[in-house]
PDB file of C-alpha atoms in Angstrom:
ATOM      1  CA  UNK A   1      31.888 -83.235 -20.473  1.00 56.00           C
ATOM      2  CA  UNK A   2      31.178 -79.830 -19.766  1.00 64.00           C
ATOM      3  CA  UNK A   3      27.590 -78.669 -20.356  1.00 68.00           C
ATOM      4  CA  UNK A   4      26.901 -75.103 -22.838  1.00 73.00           C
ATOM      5  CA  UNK A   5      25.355 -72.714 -20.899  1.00 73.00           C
ATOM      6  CA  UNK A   6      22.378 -70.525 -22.302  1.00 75.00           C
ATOM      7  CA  UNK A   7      22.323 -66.783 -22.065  1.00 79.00           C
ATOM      8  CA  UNK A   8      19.493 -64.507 -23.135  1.00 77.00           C
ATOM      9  CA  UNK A   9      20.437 -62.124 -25.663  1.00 79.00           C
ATOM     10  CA  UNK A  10      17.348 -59.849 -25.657  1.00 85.00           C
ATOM     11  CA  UNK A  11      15.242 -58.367 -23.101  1.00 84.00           C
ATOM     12  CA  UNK A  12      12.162 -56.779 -22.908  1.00 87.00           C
ATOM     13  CA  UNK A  13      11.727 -53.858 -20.588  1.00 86.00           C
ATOM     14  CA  UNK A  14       9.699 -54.521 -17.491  1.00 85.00           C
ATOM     15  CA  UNK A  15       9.361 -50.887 -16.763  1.00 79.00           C
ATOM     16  CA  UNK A  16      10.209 -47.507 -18.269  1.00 80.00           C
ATOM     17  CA  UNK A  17      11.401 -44.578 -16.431  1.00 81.00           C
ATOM     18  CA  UNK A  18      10.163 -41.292 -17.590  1.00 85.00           C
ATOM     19  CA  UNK A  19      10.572 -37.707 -16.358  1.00 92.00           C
ATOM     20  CA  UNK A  20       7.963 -36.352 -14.014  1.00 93.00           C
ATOM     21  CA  UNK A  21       8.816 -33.050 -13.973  1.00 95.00           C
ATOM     22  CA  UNK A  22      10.649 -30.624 -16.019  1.00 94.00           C
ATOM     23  CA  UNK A  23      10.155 -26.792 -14.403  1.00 93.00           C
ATOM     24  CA  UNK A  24       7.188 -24.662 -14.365  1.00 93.00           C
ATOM     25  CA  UNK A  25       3.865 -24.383 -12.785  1.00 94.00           C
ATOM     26  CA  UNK A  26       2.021 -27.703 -10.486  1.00 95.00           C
ATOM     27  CA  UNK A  27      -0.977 -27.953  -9.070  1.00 97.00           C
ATOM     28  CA  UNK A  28      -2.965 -31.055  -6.692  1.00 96.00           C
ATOM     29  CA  UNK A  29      -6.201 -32.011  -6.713  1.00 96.00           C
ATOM     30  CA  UNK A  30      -8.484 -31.538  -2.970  1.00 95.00           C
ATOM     31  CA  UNK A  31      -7.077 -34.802  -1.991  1.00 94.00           C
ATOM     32  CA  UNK A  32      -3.854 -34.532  -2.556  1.00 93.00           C
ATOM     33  CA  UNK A  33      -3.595 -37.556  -4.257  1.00 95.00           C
ATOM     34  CA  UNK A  34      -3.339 -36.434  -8.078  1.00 97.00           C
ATOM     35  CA  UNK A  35      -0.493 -34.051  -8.994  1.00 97.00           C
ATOM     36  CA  UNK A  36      -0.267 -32.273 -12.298  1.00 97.00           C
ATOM     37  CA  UNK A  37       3.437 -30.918 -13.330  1.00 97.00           C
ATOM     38  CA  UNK A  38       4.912 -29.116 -16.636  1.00 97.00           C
ATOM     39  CA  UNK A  39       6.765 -32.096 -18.808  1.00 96.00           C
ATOM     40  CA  UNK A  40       8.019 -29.813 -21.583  1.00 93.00           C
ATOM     41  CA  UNK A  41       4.820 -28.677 -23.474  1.00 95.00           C
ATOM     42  CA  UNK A  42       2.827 -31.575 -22.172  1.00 96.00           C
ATOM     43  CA  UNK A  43       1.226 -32.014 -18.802  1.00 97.00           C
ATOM     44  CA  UNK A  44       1.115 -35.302 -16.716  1.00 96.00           C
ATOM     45  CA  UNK A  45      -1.165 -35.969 -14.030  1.00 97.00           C
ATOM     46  CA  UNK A  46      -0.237 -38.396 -11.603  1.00 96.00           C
ATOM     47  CA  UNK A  47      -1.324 -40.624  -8.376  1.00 96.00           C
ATOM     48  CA  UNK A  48       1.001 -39.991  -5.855  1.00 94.00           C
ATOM     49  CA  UNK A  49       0.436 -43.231  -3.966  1.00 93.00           C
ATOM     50  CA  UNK A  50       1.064 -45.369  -6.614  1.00 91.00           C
ATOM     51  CA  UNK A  51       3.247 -43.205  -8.567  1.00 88.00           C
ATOM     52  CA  UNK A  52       1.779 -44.255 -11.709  1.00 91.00           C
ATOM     53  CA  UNK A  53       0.528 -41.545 -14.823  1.00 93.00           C
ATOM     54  CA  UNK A  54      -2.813 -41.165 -15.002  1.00 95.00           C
ATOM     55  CA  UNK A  55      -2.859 -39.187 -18.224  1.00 95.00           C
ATOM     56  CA  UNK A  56      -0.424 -37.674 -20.005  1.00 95.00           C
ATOM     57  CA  UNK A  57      -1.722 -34.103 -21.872  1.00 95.00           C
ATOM     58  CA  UNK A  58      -0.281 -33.226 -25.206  1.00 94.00           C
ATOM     59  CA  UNK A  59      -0.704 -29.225 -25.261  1.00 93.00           C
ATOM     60  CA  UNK A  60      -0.323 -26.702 -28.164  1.00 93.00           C
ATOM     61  CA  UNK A  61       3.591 -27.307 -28.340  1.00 93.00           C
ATOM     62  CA  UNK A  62       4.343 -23.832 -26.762  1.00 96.00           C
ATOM     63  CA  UNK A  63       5.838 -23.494 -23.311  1.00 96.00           C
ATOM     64  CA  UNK A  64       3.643 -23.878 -20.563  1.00 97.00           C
ATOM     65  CA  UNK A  65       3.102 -20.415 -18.147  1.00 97.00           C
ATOM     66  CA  UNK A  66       0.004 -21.854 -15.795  1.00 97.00           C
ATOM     67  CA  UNK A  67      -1.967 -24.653 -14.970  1.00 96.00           C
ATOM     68  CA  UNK A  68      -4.824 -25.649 -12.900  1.00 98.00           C
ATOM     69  CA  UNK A  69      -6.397 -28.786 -11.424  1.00 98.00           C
ATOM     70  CA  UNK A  70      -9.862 -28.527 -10.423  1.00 97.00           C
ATOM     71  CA  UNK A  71     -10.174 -29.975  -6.231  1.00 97.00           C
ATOM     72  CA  UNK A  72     -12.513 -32.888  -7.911  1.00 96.00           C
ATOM     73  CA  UNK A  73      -9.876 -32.997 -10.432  1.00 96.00           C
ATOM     74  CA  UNK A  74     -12.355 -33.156 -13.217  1.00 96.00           C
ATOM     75  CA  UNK A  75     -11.149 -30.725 -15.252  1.00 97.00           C
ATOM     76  CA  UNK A  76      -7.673 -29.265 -15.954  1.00 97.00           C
ATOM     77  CA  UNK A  77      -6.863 -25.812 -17.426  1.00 98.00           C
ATOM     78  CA  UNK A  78      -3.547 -24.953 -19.173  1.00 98.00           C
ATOM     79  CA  UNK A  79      -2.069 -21.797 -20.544  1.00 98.00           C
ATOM     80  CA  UNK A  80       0.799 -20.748 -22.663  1.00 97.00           C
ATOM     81  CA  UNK A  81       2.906 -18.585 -24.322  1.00 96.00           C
ATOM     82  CA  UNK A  82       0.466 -19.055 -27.661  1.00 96.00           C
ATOM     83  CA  UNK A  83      -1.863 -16.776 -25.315  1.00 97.00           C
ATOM     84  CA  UNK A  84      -3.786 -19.718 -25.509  1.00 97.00           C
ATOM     85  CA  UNK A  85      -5.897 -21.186 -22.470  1.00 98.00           C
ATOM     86  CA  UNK A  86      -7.044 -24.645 -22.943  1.00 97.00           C
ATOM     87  CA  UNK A  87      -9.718 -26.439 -20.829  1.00 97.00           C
ATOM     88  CA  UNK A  88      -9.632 -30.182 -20.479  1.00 97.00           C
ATOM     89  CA  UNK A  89     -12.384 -32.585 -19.225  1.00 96.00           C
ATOM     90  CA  UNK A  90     -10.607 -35.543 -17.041  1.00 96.00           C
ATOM     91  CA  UNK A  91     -13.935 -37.222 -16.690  1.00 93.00           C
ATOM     92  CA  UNK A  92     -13.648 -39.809 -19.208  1.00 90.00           C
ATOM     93  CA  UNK A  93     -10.413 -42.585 -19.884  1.00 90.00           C
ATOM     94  CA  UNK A  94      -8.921 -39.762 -22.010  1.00 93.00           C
ATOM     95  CA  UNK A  95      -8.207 -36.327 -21.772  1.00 95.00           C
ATOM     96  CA  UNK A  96     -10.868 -34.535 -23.696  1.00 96.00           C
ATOM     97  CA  UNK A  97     -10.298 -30.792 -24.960  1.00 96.00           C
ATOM     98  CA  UNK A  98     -13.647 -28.790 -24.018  1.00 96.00           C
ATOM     99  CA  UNK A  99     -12.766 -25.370 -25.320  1.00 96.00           C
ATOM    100  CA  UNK A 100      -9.805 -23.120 -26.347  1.00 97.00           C
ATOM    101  CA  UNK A 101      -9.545 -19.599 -25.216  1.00 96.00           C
ATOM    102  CA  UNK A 102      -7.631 -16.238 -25.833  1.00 96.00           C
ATOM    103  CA  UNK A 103      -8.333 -15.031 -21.916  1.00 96.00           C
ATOM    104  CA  UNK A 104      -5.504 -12.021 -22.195  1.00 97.00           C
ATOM    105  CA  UNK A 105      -3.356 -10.355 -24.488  1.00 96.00           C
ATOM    106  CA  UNK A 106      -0.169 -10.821 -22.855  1.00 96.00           C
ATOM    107  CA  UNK A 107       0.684 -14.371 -21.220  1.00 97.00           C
ATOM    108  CA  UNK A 108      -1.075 -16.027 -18.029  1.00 98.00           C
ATOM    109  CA  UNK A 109       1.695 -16.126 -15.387  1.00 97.00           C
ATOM    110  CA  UNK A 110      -0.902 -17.873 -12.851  1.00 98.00           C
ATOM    111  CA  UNK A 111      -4.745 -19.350 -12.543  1.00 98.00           C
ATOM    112  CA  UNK A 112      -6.468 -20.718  -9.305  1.00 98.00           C
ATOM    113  CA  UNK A 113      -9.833 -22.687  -9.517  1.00 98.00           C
ATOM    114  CA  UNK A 114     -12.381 -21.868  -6.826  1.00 97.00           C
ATOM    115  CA  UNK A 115     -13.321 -24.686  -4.167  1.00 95.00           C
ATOM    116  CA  UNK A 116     -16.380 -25.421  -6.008  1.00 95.00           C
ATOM    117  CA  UNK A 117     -14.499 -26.260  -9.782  1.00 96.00           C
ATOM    118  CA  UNK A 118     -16.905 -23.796 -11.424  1.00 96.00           C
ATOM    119  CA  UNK A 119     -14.638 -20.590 -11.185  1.00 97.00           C
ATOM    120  CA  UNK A 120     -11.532 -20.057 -12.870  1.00 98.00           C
ATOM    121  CA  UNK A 121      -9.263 -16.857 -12.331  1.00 98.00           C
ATOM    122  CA  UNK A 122      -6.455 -15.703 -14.591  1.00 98.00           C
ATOM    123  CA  UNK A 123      -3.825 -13.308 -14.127  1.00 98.00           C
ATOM    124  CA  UNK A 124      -1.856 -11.577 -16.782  1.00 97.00           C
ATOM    125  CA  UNK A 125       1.247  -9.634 -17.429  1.00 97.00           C
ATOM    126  CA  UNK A 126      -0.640  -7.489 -18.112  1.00 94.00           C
ATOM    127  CA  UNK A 127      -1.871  -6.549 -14.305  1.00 96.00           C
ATOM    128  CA  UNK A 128      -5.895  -7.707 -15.378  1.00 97.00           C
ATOM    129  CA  UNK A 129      -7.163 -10.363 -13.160  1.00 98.00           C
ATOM    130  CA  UNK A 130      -9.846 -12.097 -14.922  1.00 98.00           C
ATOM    131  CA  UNK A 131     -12.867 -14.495 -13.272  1.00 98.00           C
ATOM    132  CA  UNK A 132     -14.562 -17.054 -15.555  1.00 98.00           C
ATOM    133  CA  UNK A 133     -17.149 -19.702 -15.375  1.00 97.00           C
ATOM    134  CA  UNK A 134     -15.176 -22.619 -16.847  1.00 96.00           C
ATOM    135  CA  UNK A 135     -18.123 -24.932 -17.606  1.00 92.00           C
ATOM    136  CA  UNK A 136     -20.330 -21.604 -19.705  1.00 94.00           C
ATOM    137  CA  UNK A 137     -16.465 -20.481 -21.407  1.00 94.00           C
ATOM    138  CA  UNK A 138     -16.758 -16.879 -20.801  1.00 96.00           C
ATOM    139  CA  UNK A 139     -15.214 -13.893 -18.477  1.00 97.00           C
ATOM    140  CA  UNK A 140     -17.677 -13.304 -15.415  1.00 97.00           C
ATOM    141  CA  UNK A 141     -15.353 -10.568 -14.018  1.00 97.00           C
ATOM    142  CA  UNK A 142     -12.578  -8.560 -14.870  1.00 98.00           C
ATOM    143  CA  UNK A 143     -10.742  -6.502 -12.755  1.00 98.00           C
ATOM    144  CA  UNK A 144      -7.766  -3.981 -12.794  1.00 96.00           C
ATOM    145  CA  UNK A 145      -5.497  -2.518  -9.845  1.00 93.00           C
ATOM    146  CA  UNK A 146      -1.919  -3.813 -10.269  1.00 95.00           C
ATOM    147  CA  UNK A 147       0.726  -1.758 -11.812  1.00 88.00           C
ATOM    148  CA  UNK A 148       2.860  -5.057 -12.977  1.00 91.00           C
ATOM    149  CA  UNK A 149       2.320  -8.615 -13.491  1.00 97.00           C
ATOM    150  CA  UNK A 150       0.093 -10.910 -11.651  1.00 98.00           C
ATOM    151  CA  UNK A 151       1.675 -13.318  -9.776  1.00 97.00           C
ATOM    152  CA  UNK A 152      -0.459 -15.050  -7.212  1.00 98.00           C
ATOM    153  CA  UNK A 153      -4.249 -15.424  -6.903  1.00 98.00           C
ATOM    154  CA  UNK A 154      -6.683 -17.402  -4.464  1.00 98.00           C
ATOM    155  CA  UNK A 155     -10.530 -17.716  -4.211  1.00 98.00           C
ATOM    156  CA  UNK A 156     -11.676 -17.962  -0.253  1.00 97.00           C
ATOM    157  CA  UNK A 157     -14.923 -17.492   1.600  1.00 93.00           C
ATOM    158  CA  UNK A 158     -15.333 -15.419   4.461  1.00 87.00           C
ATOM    159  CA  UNK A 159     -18.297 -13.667   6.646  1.00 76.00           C
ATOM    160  CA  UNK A 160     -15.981 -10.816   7.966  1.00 61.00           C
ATOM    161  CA  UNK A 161     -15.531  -7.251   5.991  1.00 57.00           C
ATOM    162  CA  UNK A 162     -14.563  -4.091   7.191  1.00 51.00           C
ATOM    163  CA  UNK A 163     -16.262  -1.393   7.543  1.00 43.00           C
ATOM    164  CA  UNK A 164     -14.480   1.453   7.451  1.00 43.00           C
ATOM    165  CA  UNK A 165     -11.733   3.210   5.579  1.00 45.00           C
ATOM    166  CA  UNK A 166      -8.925   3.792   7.649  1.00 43.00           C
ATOM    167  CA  UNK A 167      -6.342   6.192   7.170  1.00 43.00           C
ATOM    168  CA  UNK A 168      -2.804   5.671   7.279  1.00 41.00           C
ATOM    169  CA  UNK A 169       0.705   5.677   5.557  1.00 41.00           C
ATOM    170  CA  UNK A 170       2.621   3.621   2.927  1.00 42.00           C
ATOM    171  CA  UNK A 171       1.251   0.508   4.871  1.00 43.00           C
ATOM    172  CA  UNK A 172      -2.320   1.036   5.421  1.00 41.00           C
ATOM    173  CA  UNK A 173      -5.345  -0.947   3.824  1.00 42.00           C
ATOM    174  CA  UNK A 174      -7.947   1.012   1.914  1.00 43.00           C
ATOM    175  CA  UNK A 175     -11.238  -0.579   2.515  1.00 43.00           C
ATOM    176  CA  UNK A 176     -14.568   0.245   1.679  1.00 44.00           C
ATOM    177  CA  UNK A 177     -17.993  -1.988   1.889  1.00 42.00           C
ATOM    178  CA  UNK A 178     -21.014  -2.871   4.221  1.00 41.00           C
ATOM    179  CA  UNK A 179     -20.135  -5.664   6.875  1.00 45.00           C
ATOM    180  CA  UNK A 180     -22.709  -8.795   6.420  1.00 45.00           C
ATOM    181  CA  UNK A 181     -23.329 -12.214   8.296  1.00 57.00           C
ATOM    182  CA  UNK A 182     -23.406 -14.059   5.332  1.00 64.00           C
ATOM    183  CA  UNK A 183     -20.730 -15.905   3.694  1.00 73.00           C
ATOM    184  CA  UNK A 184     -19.283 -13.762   0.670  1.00 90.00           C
ATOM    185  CA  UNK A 185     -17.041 -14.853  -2.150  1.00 95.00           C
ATOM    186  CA  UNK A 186     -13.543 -13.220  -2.961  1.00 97.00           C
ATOM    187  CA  UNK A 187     -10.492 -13.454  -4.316  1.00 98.00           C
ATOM    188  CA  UNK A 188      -7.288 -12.442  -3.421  1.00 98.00           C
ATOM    189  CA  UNK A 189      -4.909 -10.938  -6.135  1.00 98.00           C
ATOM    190  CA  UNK A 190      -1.091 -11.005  -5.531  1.00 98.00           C
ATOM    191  CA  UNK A 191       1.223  -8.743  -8.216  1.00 97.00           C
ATOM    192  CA  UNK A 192       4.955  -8.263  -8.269  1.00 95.00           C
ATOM    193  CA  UNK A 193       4.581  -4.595  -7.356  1.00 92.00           C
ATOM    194  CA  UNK A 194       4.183  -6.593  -3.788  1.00 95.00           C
ATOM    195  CA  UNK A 195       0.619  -5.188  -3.571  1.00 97.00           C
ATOM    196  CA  UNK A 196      -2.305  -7.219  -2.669  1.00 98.00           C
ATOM    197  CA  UNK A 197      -5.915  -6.610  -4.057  1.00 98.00           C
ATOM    198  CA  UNK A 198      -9.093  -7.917  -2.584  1.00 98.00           C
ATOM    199  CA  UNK A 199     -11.799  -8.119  -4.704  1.00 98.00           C
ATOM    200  CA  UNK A 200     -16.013  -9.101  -3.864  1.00 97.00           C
ATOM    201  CA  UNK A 201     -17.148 -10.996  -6.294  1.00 97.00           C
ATOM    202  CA  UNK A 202     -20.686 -10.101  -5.308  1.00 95.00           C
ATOM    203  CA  UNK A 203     -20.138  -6.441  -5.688  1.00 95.00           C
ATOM    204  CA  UNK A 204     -17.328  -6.481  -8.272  1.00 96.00           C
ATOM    205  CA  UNK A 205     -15.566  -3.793  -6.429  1.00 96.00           C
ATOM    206  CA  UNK A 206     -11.925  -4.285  -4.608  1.00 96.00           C
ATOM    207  CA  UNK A 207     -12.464  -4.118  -0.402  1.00 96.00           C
ATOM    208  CA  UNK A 208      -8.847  -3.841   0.489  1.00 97.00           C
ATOM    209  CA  UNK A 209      -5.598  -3.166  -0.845  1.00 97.00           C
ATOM    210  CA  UNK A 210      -2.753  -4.371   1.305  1.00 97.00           C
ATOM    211  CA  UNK A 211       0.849  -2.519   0.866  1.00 94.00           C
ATOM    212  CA  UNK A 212       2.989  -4.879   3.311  1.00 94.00           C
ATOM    213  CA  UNK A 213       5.230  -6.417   1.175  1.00 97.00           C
ATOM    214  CA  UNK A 214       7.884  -5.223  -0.910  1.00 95.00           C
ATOM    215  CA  UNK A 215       8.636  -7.938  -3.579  1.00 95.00           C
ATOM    216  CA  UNK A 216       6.829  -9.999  -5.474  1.00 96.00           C
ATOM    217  CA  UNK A 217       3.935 -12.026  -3.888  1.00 97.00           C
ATOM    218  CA  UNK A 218       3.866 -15.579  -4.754  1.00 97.00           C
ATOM    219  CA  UNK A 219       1.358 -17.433  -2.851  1.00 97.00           C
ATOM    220  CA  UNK A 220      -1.779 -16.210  -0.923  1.00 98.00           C
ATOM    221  CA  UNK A 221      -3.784 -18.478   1.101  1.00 98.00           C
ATOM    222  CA  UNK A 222      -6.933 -18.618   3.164  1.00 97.00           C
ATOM    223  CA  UNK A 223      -8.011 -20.217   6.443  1.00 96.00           C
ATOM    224  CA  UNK A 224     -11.541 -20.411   7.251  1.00 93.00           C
ATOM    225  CA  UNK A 225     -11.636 -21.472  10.501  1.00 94.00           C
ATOM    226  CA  UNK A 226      -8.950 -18.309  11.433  1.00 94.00           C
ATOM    227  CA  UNK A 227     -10.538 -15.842   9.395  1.00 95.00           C
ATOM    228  CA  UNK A 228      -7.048 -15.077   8.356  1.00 97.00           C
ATOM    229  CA  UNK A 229      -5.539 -14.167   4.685  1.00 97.00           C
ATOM    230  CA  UNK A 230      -1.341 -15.887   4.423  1.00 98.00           C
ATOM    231  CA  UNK A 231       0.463 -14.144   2.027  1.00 98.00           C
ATOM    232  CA  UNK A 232       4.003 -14.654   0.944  1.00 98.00           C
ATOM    233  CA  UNK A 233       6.270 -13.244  -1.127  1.00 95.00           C
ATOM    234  CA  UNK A 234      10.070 -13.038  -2.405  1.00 95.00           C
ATOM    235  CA  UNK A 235      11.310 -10.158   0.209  1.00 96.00           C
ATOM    236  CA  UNK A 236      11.551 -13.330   2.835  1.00 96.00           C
ATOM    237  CA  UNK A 237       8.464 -13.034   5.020  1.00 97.00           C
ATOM    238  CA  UNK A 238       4.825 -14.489   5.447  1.00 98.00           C
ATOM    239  CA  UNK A 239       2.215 -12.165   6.608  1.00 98.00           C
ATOM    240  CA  UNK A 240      -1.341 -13.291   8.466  1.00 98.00           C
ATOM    241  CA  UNK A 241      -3.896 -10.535   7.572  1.00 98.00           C
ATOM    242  CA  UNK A 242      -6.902 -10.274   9.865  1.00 96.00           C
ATOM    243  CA  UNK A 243     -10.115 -10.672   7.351  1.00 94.00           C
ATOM    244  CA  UNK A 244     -11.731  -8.079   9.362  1.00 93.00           C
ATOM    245  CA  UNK A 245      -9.593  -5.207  10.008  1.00 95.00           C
ATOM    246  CA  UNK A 246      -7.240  -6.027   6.826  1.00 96.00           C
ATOM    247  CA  UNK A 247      -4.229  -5.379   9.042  1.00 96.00           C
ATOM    248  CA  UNK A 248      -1.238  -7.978   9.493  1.00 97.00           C
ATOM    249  CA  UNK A 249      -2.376  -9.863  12.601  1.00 96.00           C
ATOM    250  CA  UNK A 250       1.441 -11.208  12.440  1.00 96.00           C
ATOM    251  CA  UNK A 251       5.148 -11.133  10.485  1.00 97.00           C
ATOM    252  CA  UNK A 252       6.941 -14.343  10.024  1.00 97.00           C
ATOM    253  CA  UNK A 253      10.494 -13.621   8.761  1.00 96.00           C
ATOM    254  CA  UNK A 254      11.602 -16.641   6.399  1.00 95.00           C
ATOM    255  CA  UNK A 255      15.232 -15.826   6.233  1.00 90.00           C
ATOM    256  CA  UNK A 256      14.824 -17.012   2.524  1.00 93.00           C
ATOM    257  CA  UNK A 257      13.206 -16.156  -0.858  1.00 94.00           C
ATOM    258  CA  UNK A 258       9.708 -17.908  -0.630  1.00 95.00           C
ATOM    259  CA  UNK A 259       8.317 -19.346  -3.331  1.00 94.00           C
ATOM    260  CA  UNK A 260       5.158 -21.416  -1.788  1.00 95.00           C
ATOM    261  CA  UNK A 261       3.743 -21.158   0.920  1.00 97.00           C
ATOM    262  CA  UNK A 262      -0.091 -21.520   2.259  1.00 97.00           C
ATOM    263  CA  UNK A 263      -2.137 -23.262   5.587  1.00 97.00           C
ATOM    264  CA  UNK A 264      -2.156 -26.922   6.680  1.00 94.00           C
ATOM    265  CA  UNK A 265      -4.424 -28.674   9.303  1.00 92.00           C
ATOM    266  CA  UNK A 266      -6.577 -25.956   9.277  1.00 91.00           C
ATOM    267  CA  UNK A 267      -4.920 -23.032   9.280  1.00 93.00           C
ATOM    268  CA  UNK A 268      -2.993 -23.952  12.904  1.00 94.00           C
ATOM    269  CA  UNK A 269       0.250 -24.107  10.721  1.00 96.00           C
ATOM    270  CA  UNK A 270       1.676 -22.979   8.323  1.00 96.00           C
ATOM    271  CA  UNK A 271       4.355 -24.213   5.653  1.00 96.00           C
ATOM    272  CA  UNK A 272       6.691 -22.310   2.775  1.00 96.00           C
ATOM    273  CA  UNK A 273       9.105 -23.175   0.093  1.00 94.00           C
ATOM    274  CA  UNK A 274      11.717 -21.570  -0.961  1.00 89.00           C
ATOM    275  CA  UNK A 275      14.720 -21.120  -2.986  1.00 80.00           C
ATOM    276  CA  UNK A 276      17.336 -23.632  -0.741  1.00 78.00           C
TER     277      UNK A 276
END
């Protein structure tokens, strides 16, 4: 006598399998441990060592054209094609919406927050490269210099400036401020006109304007301990700009279209990403 054997006919799933990332802008946290990437018009953040979602962001339903993860990854900003900027606390067990701003009139293309989480800076298709204090809601800075759209920007310390303006052709730097011993704040402004602004925070003024590259830039970076500005762009090379003379201290040739780039283990290497 042959015995009837039982078979389950429905199952419950264990585990679902979403998408993680579906184009656009990322950004990590200081610790590299929480990554927030584009999902459609929502953003996910998520722990990298467990691969699990922290928090899943439902947006204003347009496309998304910048984010930004704070280092502390307390708060995350977003932007869109609504010419919308929304700012998000992560401090609690759900997202919470803090504020929604128009920052420019034409779209964001990218943002960077400064190593402290208290400065955000925007920059639009417009060429404007806006500062803000993201806790206050409103524009600290504003600044104009590019002839086309912004499309890299980085905050960085640094105790060098020149002091001089020297004179020279297509490729020289323009510079133009009092040399000090104490740490000053800038940022760095990257524009697809392959020009690069820097700009003092302190006196609101831009200290150099670098002419090296001739495509878009699309990462700039900054290593304290070398004193040295990275920038990168899409006509295949990284450049390391002395902070104190504003001339390329060297010329990496990529062989390739970068699209990343920046400093790792303390600015003794450097890494890029590009379009293979």
């Amino acid at each position: 006598m042959t015995s009837r054997i039982s078979i389950k006919t429905t199952f419950e799933p264990a585990k679902t399998i979403e998408p993680i990332y579906t184009g656009g802008d990322v950004s990590l946290d200081r610790s590299g441990r929480l990554l927030a990437t584009c999902v459609e018009e929502d953003v996910l953040i998520l722990d990298i060592q467990t691969g699990e979602r922290v928090f899943r962001v439902e947006n204003d339903g347009e496309a998304i054209t910048s984010l930004a993860l704070s280092p502390s990854a307390s708060h995350l900003v977003v932007c869109s094609r609504s010419l919308s900027m929304r700012v998000y606390s992560l401090n609690n067990q759900k997202p919470e919406l803090q504020r929604t701003l128009k920052p420019h009139t034409t779209p964001v293309i990218t943002s960077a927050i400064d190593a402290t989480g208290t400065l955000l800076a925007t920059g639009g298709a417009d060429g404007t490269v806006k500062v803000w204090d993201i806790k206050g809601g409103f524009a600290t800075h504003t600044f104009h210099g590019h002839g086309g759209v912004i499309s890299a920007l980085s905050f960085f310390q640094s105790t060098s400036e020149p002091t001089s303006r020297p004179q020279g052709k297509r490729k020289s730097i323009e510079a133009d401020h009092a040399s000090t011993d104490a740490p000053t704040f800038f940022l760095a402004s990257g524009g697809d006109d392959g020009k690069i602004m820097i700009w003092n925070l302190h006196t609101r003024k831009s200290i150099a304007s670098l002419h090296s590259h001739v495509s878009v830039v699309k990462s700039l970076d900054f290593s304290k301990q070398q004193q040295t500005l990275l920038s990168a762009g899409r006509d295949k090379t990284i450049i390391l700009w002395d902070s104190k003379s504003w001339k390329p201290r060297k010329v990496i040739p990529v062989l390739e279209v970068v699209e990343a780039a920046g400093f790792a283990l303390d600015g003794k290497y450097c890494y890029s990403g590009g379009e293979n």
